[in-house]
Amino acid sequence: MPQQKLCLQTVDDVLAYWFDGVTTREERREKMSSHDFFNKMAPKWFMGRDADFIRVQTASAELVHRAGRDELHDGEWATPRGYLALILLTDQFPRSIWRGTAEAYQYDERAQALSAHVVDHGWDKTHFYYAERIFIYLPFEHSERVEHQRRAVELMKNAASDTSWRLWFHNRFGVNVRMAKQHLRIIERFGRFPYRNDVLGRESTPDELRWLASPDLPIFARSQLSEKTRAALAEYKGHAAGDGSAAGRQTNHRSGSSSWTPIKRTAPWLAAATAVGLSATAAYRLYRIRQSQA
């Protein structure tokens, strides 16, 4: 990542920081539409293991608060790219700065409103590329409203609609759509995200506790558990093991019976189908070249 100022102040600061210095239209068209670029940046964006990356967010907490309080709405902040910067500040930054606390979710509604504005105006399709679109759609995925969750699934499915056939295929059957479906299934079952209960002062139901103690608790959920919840779950598992109860048993999200089925990995036929798709893409590009030369 290019040399980065510690405290972010402008739209360009935020976007250059988040997208590894890729700011020009040409660079964005090339890299933001690349599956390789997304895979390269994903650990930094989602794993929370890059101390330097997180340090910049922490140092920019006041900018996050200003974005959350709707104090940044003029000039560059009122442009499509300004909206993307605001979405990052209100949706992504709090989850790193205040992970495991109620403050991590304090600006979620603001982020959802910003995302809705971008999507409703069609800016996600006219001004942004694949990697940028993912972050425009994530606030819907973080919502506890089922209509937002369903919207997130559909938006994620079409995030790569105007890119190469290869990227479209990887996206359609890849991690972003699978994650959106996982979030939707949790909300359809519980009506909320149980891993937020403790920090938001909500009491977990027995079914939620069984799910939280399950080995199939998604990684994104496990990463957001508070220390208090982790300790309580460890104690819960200990009691369950002692009395032979069903804690930790998988639970079916449709029927409520025992058998929570995590979304499976991509089917074995993916490699063959991808090869066919790549061949089709190459043939189409050759056809376009010949047509332009005719």
PDB file of C-alpha atoms in Angstrom:
ATOM      1  CA  MET A   1       0.000   0.000   0.000  1.00  0.00           C
ATOM      2  CA  PRO A   2       1.319   3.487  -0.883  1.00  0.00           C
ATOM      3  CA  GLN A   3       2.442   5.736   1.955  1.00  0.00           C
ATOM      4  CA  GLN A   4      -0.694   6.684   3.838  1.00  0.00           C
ATOM      5  CA  LYS A   5      -1.438   9.592   6.156  1.00  0.00           C
ATOM      6  CA  LEU A   6      -2.474   8.401   9.592  1.00  0.00           C
ATOM      7  CA  CYS A   7      -5.552  10.606  10.053  1.00  0.00           C
ATOM      8  CA  LEU A   8      -7.948  10.672   7.094  1.00  0.00           C
ATOM      9  CA  GLN A   9      -9.712  13.925   6.244  1.00  0.00           C
ATOM     10  CA  THR A  10     -11.070  13.919   2.689  1.00  0.00           C
ATOM     11  CA  VAL A  11     -12.985  11.667   0.305  1.00  0.00           C
ATOM     12  CA  ASP A  12      -9.787  10.932  -1.612  1.00  0.00           C
ATOM     13  CA  ASP A  13      -7.995  10.108   1.654  1.00  0.00           C
ATOM     14  CA  VAL A  14     -10.633   7.525   2.578  1.00  0.00           C
ATOM     15  CA  LEU A  15     -10.867   5.884  -0.841  1.00  0.00           C
ATOM     16  CA  ALA A  16      -7.104   5.824  -1.474  1.00  0.00           C
ATOM     17  CA  TYR A  17      -6.604   4.271   1.958  1.00  0.00           C
ATOM     18  CA  TRP A  18      -9.293   1.627   1.550  1.00  0.00           C
ATOM     19  CA  PHE A  19      -8.553   0.687  -2.052  1.00  0.00           C
ATOM     20  CA  ASP A  20      -4.771   0.551  -1.823  1.00  0.00           C
ATOM     21  CA  GLY A  21      -4.080   3.842  -3.592  1.00  0.00           C
ATOM     22  CA  VAL A  22      -6.198   2.998  -6.646  1.00  0.00           C
ATOM     23  CA  THR A  23      -7.943   6.282  -7.449  1.00  0.00           C
ATOM     24  CA  THR A  24      -7.827   7.144 -11.178  1.00  0.00           C
ATOM     25  CA  ARG A  25     -10.671   6.034 -13.443  1.00  0.00           C
ATOM     26  CA  GLU A  26      -8.337   3.877 -15.519  1.00  0.00           C
ATOM     27  CA  GLU A  27      -6.828   2.128 -12.494  1.00  0.00           C
ATOM     28  CA  ARG A  28     -10.238   1.600 -10.969  1.00  0.00           C
ATOM     29  CA  ARG A  29     -11.635   0.092 -14.165  1.00  0.00           C
ATOM     30  CA  GLU A  30      -8.719  -2.335 -14.346  1.00  0.00           C
ATOM     31  CA  LYS A  31      -8.255  -3.305 -10.699  1.00  0.00           C
ATOM     32  CA  MET A  32     -11.707  -2.936  -9.154  1.00  0.00           C
ATOM     33  CA  SER A  33     -13.058  -5.319 -11.788  1.00  0.00           C
ATOM     34  CA  SER A  34     -10.386  -7.889 -10.978  1.00  0.00           C
ATOM     35  CA  HIS A  35     -11.091 -10.982  -8.914  1.00  0.00           C
ATOM     36  CA  ASP A  36      -7.372 -11.059  -8.062  1.00  0.00           C
ATOM     37  CA  PHE A  37      -7.470  -7.534  -6.606  1.00  0.00           C
ATOM     38  CA  PHE A  38     -10.440  -8.396  -4.418  1.00  0.00           C
ATOM     39  CA  ASN A  39      -8.746 -11.571  -3.167  1.00  0.00           C
ATOM     40  CA  LYS A  40      -5.548  -9.653  -2.434  1.00  0.00           C
ATOM     41  CA  MET A  41      -7.333  -7.008  -0.373  1.00  0.00           C
ATOM     42  CA  ALA A  42      -9.920  -9.224   1.345  1.00  0.00           C
ATOM     43  CA  PRO A  43      -7.694 -10.319   4.289  1.00  0.00           C
ATOM     44  CA  LYS A  44      -6.914  -6.680   5.067  1.00  0.00           C
ATOM     45  CA  TRP A  45     -10.536  -5.608   4.719  1.00  0.00           C
ATOM     46  CA  PHE A  46     -12.231  -8.447   6.572  1.00  0.00           C
ATOM     47  CA  MET A  47      -9.779 -10.335   8.789  1.00  0.00           C
ATOM     48  CA  GLY A  48      -8.750  -7.455  11.064  1.00  0.00           C
ATOM     49  CA  ARG A  49      -5.182  -8.684  11.339  1.00  0.00           C
ATOM     50  CA  ASP A  50      -3.310  -5.764   9.765  1.00  0.00           C
ATOM     51  CA  ALA A  51      -2.386  -3.523  12.699  1.00  0.00           C
ATOM     52  CA  ASP A  52      -1.253  -0.632  10.499  1.00  0.00           C
ATOM     53  CA  PHE A  53      -4.478  -0.750   8.487  1.00  0.00           C
ATOM     54  CA  ILE A  54      -6.600  -0.661  11.643  1.00  0.00           C
ATOM     55  CA  ARG A  55      -4.438   2.068  13.201  1.00  0.00           C
ATOM     56  CA  VAL A  56      -5.474   4.483  10.441  1.00  0.00           C
ATOM     57  CA  GLN A  57      -9.151   3.787  11.137  1.00  0.00           C
ATOM     58  CA  THR A  58      -8.701   4.308  14.869  1.00  0.00           C
ATOM     59  CA  ALA A  59      -6.879   7.598  14.283  1.00  0.00           C
ATOM     60  CA  SER A  60      -9.763   8.710  12.046  1.00  0.00           C
ATOM     61  CA  ALA A  61     -12.504   8.030  14.616  1.00  0.00           C
ATOM     62  CA  GLU A  62     -13.601  11.680  14.710  1.00  0.00           C
ATOM     63  CA  LEU A  63     -14.196  11.608  10.937  1.00  0.00           C
ATOM     64  CA  VAL A  64     -16.290   8.466  11.484  1.00  0.00           C
ATOM     65  CA  HIS A  65     -18.398  10.289  14.079  1.00  0.00           C
ATOM     66  CA  ARG A  66     -18.868  13.278  11.778  1.00  0.00           C
ATOM     67  CA  ALA A  67     -20.010  10.962   8.978  1.00  0.00           C
ATOM     68  CA  GLY A  68     -22.359   9.165  11.354  1.00  0.00           C
ATOM     69  CA  ARG A  69     -23.853  12.452  12.580  1.00  0.00           C
ATOM     70  CA  ASP A  70     -24.474  13.561   8.971  1.00  0.00           C
ATOM     71  CA  GLU A  71     -22.054  16.464   9.252  1.00  0.00           C
ATOM     72  CA  LEU A  72     -20.284  15.599   5.974  1.00  0.00           C
ATOM     73  CA  HIS A  73     -22.801  16.340   3.242  1.00  0.00           C
ATOM     74  CA  ASP A  74     -21.397  19.213   1.180  1.00  0.00           C
ATOM     75  CA  GLY A  75     -18.908  19.520  -1.661  1.00  0.00           C
ATOM     76  CA  GLU A  76     -16.996  16.343  -2.435  1.00  0.00           C
ATOM     77  CA  TRP A  77     -19.012  14.389   0.145  1.00  0.00           C
ATOM     78  CA  ALA A  78     -22.199  14.951  -1.901  1.00  0.00           C
ATOM     79  CA  THR A  79     -20.768  13.218  -4.993  1.00  0.00           C
ATOM     80  CA  PRO A  80     -21.155   9.493  -5.770  1.00  0.00           C
ATOM     81  CA  ARG A  81     -17.586   8.832  -4.628  1.00  0.00           C
ATOM     82  CA  GLY A  82     -18.252  10.892  -1.525  1.00  0.00           C
ATOM     83  CA  TYR A  83     -21.168   8.607  -0.740  1.00  0.00           C
ATOM     84  CA  LEU A  84     -18.907   5.558  -1.078  1.00  0.00           C
ATOM     85  CA  ALA A  85     -16.446   7.135   1.369  1.00  0.00           C
ATOM     86  CA  LEU A  86     -19.298   7.848   3.799  1.00  0.00           C
ATOM     87  CA  ILE A  87     -20.518   4.254   3.530  1.00  0.00           C
ATOM     88  CA  LEU A  88     -17.051   2.979   4.397  1.00  0.00           C
ATOM     89  CA  LEU A  89     -16.798   5.391   7.333  1.00  0.00           C
ATOM     90  CA  THR A  90     -20.178   4.426   8.803  1.00  0.00           C
ATOM     91  CA  ASP A  91     -20.276   0.702   7.998  1.00  0.00           C
ATOM     92  CA  GLN A  92     -16.725  -0.673   7.843  1.00  0.00           C
ATOM     93  CA  PHE A  93     -14.662   1.577  10.108  1.00  0.00           C
ATOM     94  CA  PRO A  94     -16.821   1.143  13.247  1.00  0.00           C
ATOM     95  CA  ARG A  95     -16.577  -2.640  12.957  1.00  0.00           C
ATOM     96  CA  SER A  96     -12.803  -2.394  13.245  1.00  0.00           C
ATOM     97  CA  ILE A  97     -12.482   0.473  15.714  1.00  0.00           C
ATOM     98  CA  TRP A  98     -15.119  -0.753  18.180  1.00  0.00           C
ATOM     99  CA  ARG A  99     -15.195  -4.488  17.460  1.00  0.00           C
ATOM    100  CA  GLY A 100     -17.054  -6.464  20.115  1.00  0.00           C
ATOM    101  CA  THR A 101     -18.941  -3.434  21.470  1.00  0.00           C
ATOM    102  CA  ALA A 102     -22.301  -1.782  20.802  1.00  0.00           C
ATOM    103  CA  GLU A 103     -20.466   1.135  19.158  1.00  0.00           C
ATOM    104  CA  ALA A 104     -19.549  -1.153  16.253  1.00  0.00           C
ATOM    105  CA  TYR A 105     -23.168  -0.895  15.076  1.00  0.00           C
ATOM    106  CA  GLN A 106     -23.950   2.687  16.072  1.00  0.00           C
ATOM    107  CA  TYR A 107     -24.038   4.069  12.529  1.00  0.00           C
ATOM    108  CA  ASP A 108     -25.580   1.090  10.728  1.00  0.00           C
ATOM    109  CA  GLU A 109     -28.844   2.892   9.937  1.00  0.00           C
ATOM    110  CA  ARG A 110     -26.927   5.838   8.525  1.00  0.00           C
ATOM    111  CA  ALA A 111     -24.875   3.480   6.336  1.00  0.00           C
ATOM    112  CA  GLN A 112     -28.030   1.735   5.112  1.00  0.00           C
ATOM    113  CA  ALA A 113     -29.604   5.070   4.167  1.00  0.00           C
ATOM    114  CA  LEU A 114     -26.471   6.071   2.253  1.00  0.00           C
ATOM    115  CA  SER A 115     -26.389   2.748   0.403  1.00  0.00           C
ATOM    116  CA  ALA A 116     -30.078   3.006  -0.447  1.00  0.00           C
ATOM    117  CA  HIS A 117     -29.483   6.488  -1.889  1.00  0.00           C
ATOM    118  CA  VAL A 118     -26.667   5.216  -4.119  1.00  0.00           C
ATOM    119  CA  VAL A 119     -28.593   2.165  -5.337  1.00  0.00           C
ATOM    120  CA  ASP A 120     -31.883   4.021  -5.820  1.00  0.00           C
ATOM    121  CA  HIS A 121     -30.080   6.579  -8.003  1.00  0.00           C
ATOM    122  CA  GLY A 122     -28.353   3.831 -10.006  1.00  0.00           C
ATOM    123  CA  TRP A 123     -24.905   5.158  -9.102  1.00  0.00           C
ATOM    124  CA  ASP A 124     -23.680   1.694  -8.153  1.00  0.00           C
ATOM    125  CA  LYS A 125     -23.941   0.739 -11.841  1.00  0.00           C
ATOM    126  CA  THR A 126     -22.908   4.015 -13.464  1.00  0.00           C
ATOM    127  CA  HIS A 127     -20.066   5.187 -11.228  1.00  0.00           C
ATOM    128  CA  PHE A 128     -18.542   2.145  -9.559  1.00  0.00           C
ATOM    129  CA  TYR A 129     -16.818  -1.138 -10.303  1.00  0.00           C
ATOM    130  CA  TYR A 130     -17.087  -4.590  -8.766  1.00  0.00           C
ATOM    131  CA  ALA A 131     -14.953  -4.214  -5.610  1.00  0.00           C
ATOM    132  CA  GLU A 132     -16.504  -0.823  -4.854  1.00  0.00           C
ATOM    133  CA  ARG A 133     -20.028  -2.159  -5.324  1.00  0.00           C
ATOM    134  CA  ILE A 134     -19.488  -4.877  -2.728  1.00  0.00           C
ATOM    135  CA  PHE A 135     -18.996  -2.215  -0.054  1.00  0.00           C
ATOM    136  CA  ILE A 136     -22.045  -0.277  -1.242  1.00  0.00           C
ATOM    137  CA  TYR A 137     -24.165  -3.396  -0.681  1.00  0.00           C
ATOM    138  CA  LEU A 138     -22.680  -4.574   2.632  1.00  0.00           C
ATOM    139  CA  PRO A 139     -24.774  -2.242   4.851  1.00  0.00           C
ATOM    140  CA  PHE A 140     -27.888  -4.128   3.694  1.00  0.00           C
ATOM    141  CA  GLU A 141     -26.177  -7.387   4.661  1.00  0.00           C
ATOM    142  CA  HIS A 142     -25.437  -5.980   8.119  1.00  0.00           C
ATOM    143  CA  SER A 143     -29.074  -5.011   8.704  1.00  0.00           C
ATOM    144  CA  GLU A 144     -31.449  -6.988  10.930  1.00  0.00           C
ATOM    145  CA  ARG A 145     -34.356  -6.194   8.601  1.00  0.00           C
ATOM    146  CA  VAL A 146     -35.222  -9.158   6.391  1.00  0.00           C
ATOM    147  CA  GLU A 147     -36.113  -6.924   3.424  1.00  0.00           C
ATOM    148  CA  HIS A 148     -32.600  -5.469   3.533  1.00  0.00           C
ATOM    149  CA  GLN A 149     -31.148  -8.964   3.658  1.00  0.00           C
ATOM    150  CA  ARG A 150     -33.086 -10.072   0.590  1.00  0.00           C
ATOM    151  CA  ARG A 151     -32.009  -6.935  -1.206  1.00  0.00           C
ATOM    152  CA  ALA A 152     -28.384  -7.663  -0.294  1.00  0.00           C
ATOM    153  CA  VAL A 153     -28.568 -11.151  -1.814  1.00  0.00           C
ATOM    154  CA  GLU A 154     -29.939  -9.853  -5.113  1.00  0.00           C
ATOM    155  CA  LEU A 155     -27.468  -6.969  -5.276  1.00  0.00           C
ATOM    156  CA  MET A 156     -24.522  -9.238  -4.500  1.00  0.00           C
ATOM    157  CA  LYS A 157     -25.613 -11.664  -7.222  1.00  0.00           C
ATOM    158  CA  ASN A 158     -25.433  -8.847  -9.770  1.00  0.00           C
ATOM    159  CA  ALA A 159     -22.351  -7.054  -8.424  1.00  0.00           C
ATOM    160  CA  ALA A 160     -20.257  -8.299 -11.359  1.00  0.00           C
ATOM    161  CA  SER A 161     -22.957  -8.068 -14.026  1.00  0.00           C
ATOM    162  CA  ASP A 162     -20.956  -5.735 -16.272  1.00  0.00           C
ATOM    163  CA  THR A 163     -17.554  -7.411 -15.901  1.00  0.00           C
ATOM    164  CA  SER A 164     -15.905 -10.387 -17.569  1.00  0.00           C
ATOM    165  CA  TRP A 165     -17.736 -13.717 -17.719  1.00  0.00           C
ATOM    166  CA  ARG A 166     -15.050 -15.166 -15.432  1.00  0.00           C
ATOM    167  CA  LEU A 167     -15.568 -12.569 -12.688  1.00  0.00           C
ATOM    168  CA  TRP A 168     -19.352 -12.796 -13.035  1.00  0.00           C
ATOM    169  CA  PHE A 169     -19.159 -16.566 -12.533  1.00  0.00           C
ATOM    170  CA  HIS A 170     -16.760 -16.318  -9.586  1.00  0.00           C
ATOM    171  CA  ASN A 171     -19.019 -13.754  -7.944  1.00  0.00           C
ATOM    172  CA  ARG A 172     -22.288 -15.581  -8.594  1.00  0.00           C
ATOM    173  CA  PHE A 173     -20.988 -18.772  -6.987  1.00  0.00           C
ATOM    174  CA  GLY A 174     -18.379 -17.176  -4.730  1.00  0.00           C
ATOM    175  CA  VAL A 175     -17.950 -15.992  -1.188  1.00  0.00           C
ATOM    176  CA  ASN A 176     -19.830 -12.683  -1.388  1.00  0.00           C
ATOM    177  CA  VAL A 177     -23.107 -14.261  -2.480  1.00  0.00           C
ATOM    178  CA  ARG A 178     -22.658 -17.170  -0.048  1.00  0.00           C
ATOM    179  CA  MET A 179     -22.076 -14.730   2.817  1.00  0.00           C
ATOM    180  CA  ALA A 180     -25.151 -12.707   1.860  1.00  0.00           C
ATOM    181  CA  LYS A 181     -27.246 -15.872   1.880  1.00  0.00           C
ATOM    182  CA  GLN A 182     -25.825 -16.865   5.259  1.00  0.00           C
ATOM    183  CA  HIS A 183     -26.780 -13.503   6.754  1.00  0.00           C
ATOM    184  CA  LEU A 184     -30.277 -13.811   5.271  1.00  0.00           C
ATOM    185  CA  ARG A 185     -30.751 -17.286   6.720  1.00  0.00           C
ATOM    186  CA  ILE A 186     -29.780 -16.084  10.196  1.00  0.00           C
ATOM    187  CA  ILE A 187     -32.293 -13.223  10.062  1.00  0.00           C
ATOM    188  CA  GLU A 188     -35.017 -15.486   8.661  1.00  0.00           C
ATOM    189  CA  ARG A 189     -34.480 -17.876  11.535  1.00  0.00           C
ATOM    190  CA  PHE A 190     -33.878 -15.575  14.509  1.00  0.00           C
ATOM    191  CA  GLY A 191     -35.101 -12.171  13.333  1.00  0.00           C
ATOM    192  CA  ARG A 192     -31.794 -10.702  14.534  1.00  0.00           C
ATOM    193  CA  PHE A 193     -28.084 -11.486  14.780  1.00  0.00           C
ATOM    194  CA  PRO A 194     -27.707 -13.405  18.080  1.00  0.00           C
ATOM    195  CA  TYR A 195     -23.982 -12.648  18.302  1.00  0.00           C
ATOM    196  CA  ARG A 196     -24.877  -8.984  18.918  1.00  0.00           C
ATOM    197  CA  ASN A 197     -27.220  -9.751  21.817  1.00  0.00           C
ATOM    198  CA  ASP A 198     -24.830  -9.235  24.715  1.00  0.00           C
ATOM    199  CA  VAL A 199     -23.394  -5.877  23.641  1.00  0.00           C
ATOM    200  CA  LEU A 200     -26.866  -4.589  22.706  1.00  0.00           C
ATOM    201  CA  GLY A 201     -28.335  -5.651  26.051  1.00  0.00           C
ATOM    202  CA  ARG A 202     -30.564  -8.365  24.606  1.00  0.00           C
ATOM    203  CA  GLU A 203     -31.187 -11.713  26.275  1.00  0.00           C
ATOM    204  CA  SER A 204     -30.422 -14.752  24.112  1.00  0.00           C
ATOM    205  CA  THR A 205     -33.019 -17.485  23.723  1.00  0.00           C
ATOM    206  CA  PRO A 206     -32.075 -21.158  24.329  1.00  0.00           C
ATOM    207  CA  ASP A 207     -32.124 -21.745  20.556  1.00  0.00           C
ATOM    208  CA  GLU A 208     -29.789 -18.795  20.007  1.00  0.00           C
ATOM    209  CA  LEU A 209     -27.408 -20.067  22.693  1.00  0.00           C
ATOM    210  CA  ARG A 210     -27.308 -23.504  21.067  1.00  0.00           C
ATOM    211  CA  TRP A 211     -26.494 -21.880  17.753  1.00  0.00           C
ATOM    212  CA  LEU A 212     -23.840 -19.588  19.237  1.00  0.00           C
ATOM    213  CA  ALA A 213     -22.196 -22.615  20.876  1.00  0.00           C
ATOM    214  CA  SER A 214     -22.348 -24.627  17.661  1.00  0.00           C
ATOM    215  CA  PRO A 215     -19.111 -25.412  15.778  1.00  0.00           C
ATOM    216  CA  ASP A 216     -20.871 -24.134  12.665  1.00  0.00           C
ATOM    217  CA  LEU A 217     -21.120 -20.566  13.931  1.00  0.00           C
ATOM    218  CA  PRO A 218     -19.894 -18.551  10.901  1.00  0.00           C
ATOM    219  CA  ILE A 219     -16.461 -16.957  11.118  1.00  0.00           C
ATOM    220  CA  PHE A 220     -17.916 -13.472  10.648  1.00  0.00           C
ATOM    221  CA  ALA A 221     -20.182 -14.063  13.651  1.00  0.00           C
ATOM    222  CA  ARG A 222     -17.427 -15.522  15.808  1.00  0.00           C
ATOM    223  CA  SER A 223     -15.167 -12.543  15.101  1.00  0.00           C
ATOM    224  CA  GLN A 224     -17.769 -10.127  16.507  1.00  0.00           C
ATOM    225  CA  LEU A 225     -18.426 -11.895  19.810  1.00  0.00           C
ATOM    226  CA  SER A 226     -17.623  -9.850  22.902  1.00  0.00           C
ATOM    227  CA  GLU A 227     -15.234 -11.243  25.506  1.00  0.00           C
ATOM    228  CA  LYS A 228     -18.160 -11.583  27.908  1.00  0.00           C
ATOM    229  CA  THR A 229     -20.103 -13.639  25.360  1.00  0.00           C
ATOM    230  CA  ARG A 230     -17.096 -15.857  24.656  1.00  0.00           C
ATOM    231  CA  ALA A 231     -16.713 -16.565  28.374  1.00  0.00           C
ATOM    232  CA  ALA A 232     -20.437 -17.256  28.776  1.00  0.00           C
ATOM    233  CA  LEU A 233     -20.433 -19.636  25.818  1.00  0.00           C
ATOM    234  CA  ALA A 234     -17.423 -21.507  27.185  1.00  0.00           C
ATOM    235  CA  GLU A 235     -19.295 -21.978  30.467  1.00  0.00           C
ATOM    236  CA  TYR A 236     -22.463 -22.951  28.592  1.00  0.00           C
ATOM    237  CA  LYS A 237     -20.601 -25.601  26.588  1.00  0.00           C
ATOM    238  CA  GLY A 238     -19.087 -26.951  29.789  1.00  0.00           C
ATOM    239  CA  HIS A 239     -22.491 -27.355  31.439  1.00  0.00           C
ATOM    240  CA  ALA A 240     -23.942 -28.864  28.273  1.00  0.00           C
ATOM    241  CA  ALA A 241     -21.142 -31.421  28.066  1.00  0.00           C
ATOM    242  CA  GLY A 242     -21.668 -32.301  31.720  1.00  0.00           C
ATOM    243  CA  ASP A 243     -25.410 -32.940  31.503  1.00  0.00           C
ATOM    244  CA  GLY A 244     -25.373 -34.479  28.040  1.00  0.00           C
ATOM    245  CA  SER A 245     -27.607 -31.833  26.494  1.00  0.00           C
ATOM    246  CA  ALA A 246     -27.674 -30.924  22.835  1.00  0.00           C
ATOM    247  CA  ALA A 247     -25.626 -27.699  23.000  1.00  0.00           C
ATOM    248  CA  GLY A 248     -23.260 -27.511  20.092  1.00  0.00           C
ATOM    249  CA  ARG A 249     -25.493 -29.800  18.040  1.00  0.00           C
ATOM    250  CA  GLN A 250     -26.165 -28.439  14.593  1.00  0.00           C
ATOM    251  CA  THR A 251     -29.610 -26.906  14.175  1.00  0.00           C
ATOM    252  CA  ASN A 252     -31.673 -26.752  11.010  1.00  0.00           C
ATOM    253  CA  HIS A 253     -32.512 -23.138  10.133  1.00  0.00           C
ATOM    254  CA  ARG A 254     -35.729 -24.101   8.368  1.00  0.00           C
ATOM    255  CA  SER A 255     -37.435 -26.491  10.752  1.00  0.00           C
ATOM    256  CA  GLY A 256     -35.755 -25.714  14.069  1.00  0.00           C
ATOM    257  CA  SER A 257     -34.740 -29.370  14.364  1.00  0.00           C
ATOM    258  CA  SER A 258     -31.181 -30.469  14.866  1.00  0.00           C
ATOM    259  CA  SER A 259     -29.152 -29.878  11.741  1.00  0.00           C
ATOM    260  CA  TRP A 260     -27.901 -26.383  10.930  1.00  0.00           C
ATOM    261  CA  THR A 261     -26.510 -26.772   7.437  1.00  0.00           C
ATOM    262  CA  PRO A 262     -23.786 -24.313   6.529  1.00  0.00           C
ATOM    263  CA  ILE A 263     -23.646 -23.153   2.943  1.00  0.00           C
ATOM    264  CA  LYS A 264     -21.523 -25.632   1.078  1.00  0.00           C
ATOM    265  CA  ARG A 265     -18.383 -24.800  -0.813  1.00  0.00           C
ATOM    266  CA  THR A 266     -18.543 -24.424  -4.567  1.00  0.00           C
ATOM    267  CA  ALA A 267     -19.469 -27.686  -6.303  1.00  0.00           C
ATOM    268  CA  PRO A 268     -16.746 -29.825  -7.968  1.00  0.00           C
ATOM    269  CA  TRP A 269     -18.021 -28.957 -11.421  1.00  0.00           C
ATOM    270  CA  LEU A 270     -16.982 -25.323 -10.935  1.00  0.00           C
ATOM    271  CA  ALA A 271     -13.547 -25.770 -12.528  1.00  0.00           C
ATOM    272  CA  ALA A 272     -15.003 -27.358 -15.656  1.00  0.00           C
ATOM    273  CA  ALA A 273     -17.736 -24.747 -15.945  1.00  0.00           C
ATOM    274  CA  THR A 274     -15.180 -21.965 -15.453  1.00  0.00           C
ATOM    275  CA  ALA A 275     -13.058 -23.394 -18.257  1.00  0.00           C
ATOM    276  CA  VAL A 276     -16.073 -23.378 -20.564  1.00  0.00           C
ATOM    277  CA  GLY A 277     -16.834 -19.824 -19.543  1.00  0.00           C
ATOM    278  CA  LEU A 278     -13.276 -18.659 -20.181  1.00  0.00           C
ATOM    279  CA  SER A 279     -13.377 -20.242 -23.628  1.00  0.00           C
ATOM    280  CA  ALA A 280     -16.678 -18.516 -24.367  1.00  0.00           C
ATOM    281  CA  THR A 281     -15.277 -15.181 -23.193  1.00  0.00           C
ATOM    282  CA  ALA A 282     -12.176 -15.569 -25.361  1.00  0.00           C
ATOM    283  CA  ALA A 283     -14.287 -16.482 -28.386  1.00  0.00           C
ATOM    284  CA  TYR A 284     -16.572 -13.502 -27.842  1.00  0.00           C
ATOM    285  CA  ARG A 285     -13.640 -11.103 -27.527  1.00  0.00           C
ATOM    286  CA  LEU A 286     -12.116 -12.482 -30.736  1.00  0.00           C
ATOM    287  CA  TYR A 287     -15.469 -11.991 -32.463  1.00  0.00           C
ATOM    288  CA  ARG A 288     -15.651  -8.367 -31.258  1.00  0.00           C
ATOM    289  CA  ILE A 289     -12.106  -7.689 -32.465  1.00  0.00           C
ATOM    290  CA  ARG A 290     -12.855  -9.090 -35.917  1.00  0.00           C
ATOM    291  CA  GLN A 291     -16.104  -7.133 -36.112  1.00  0.00           C
ATOM    292  CA  SER A 292     -14.292  -3.903 -35.281  1.00  0.00           C
ATOM    293  CA  GLN A 293     -11.698  -4.598 -37.960  1.00  0.00           C
ATOM    294  CA  ALA A 294     -14.255  -5.463 -40.636  1.00  0.00           C
TER     295      ALA A 294
END
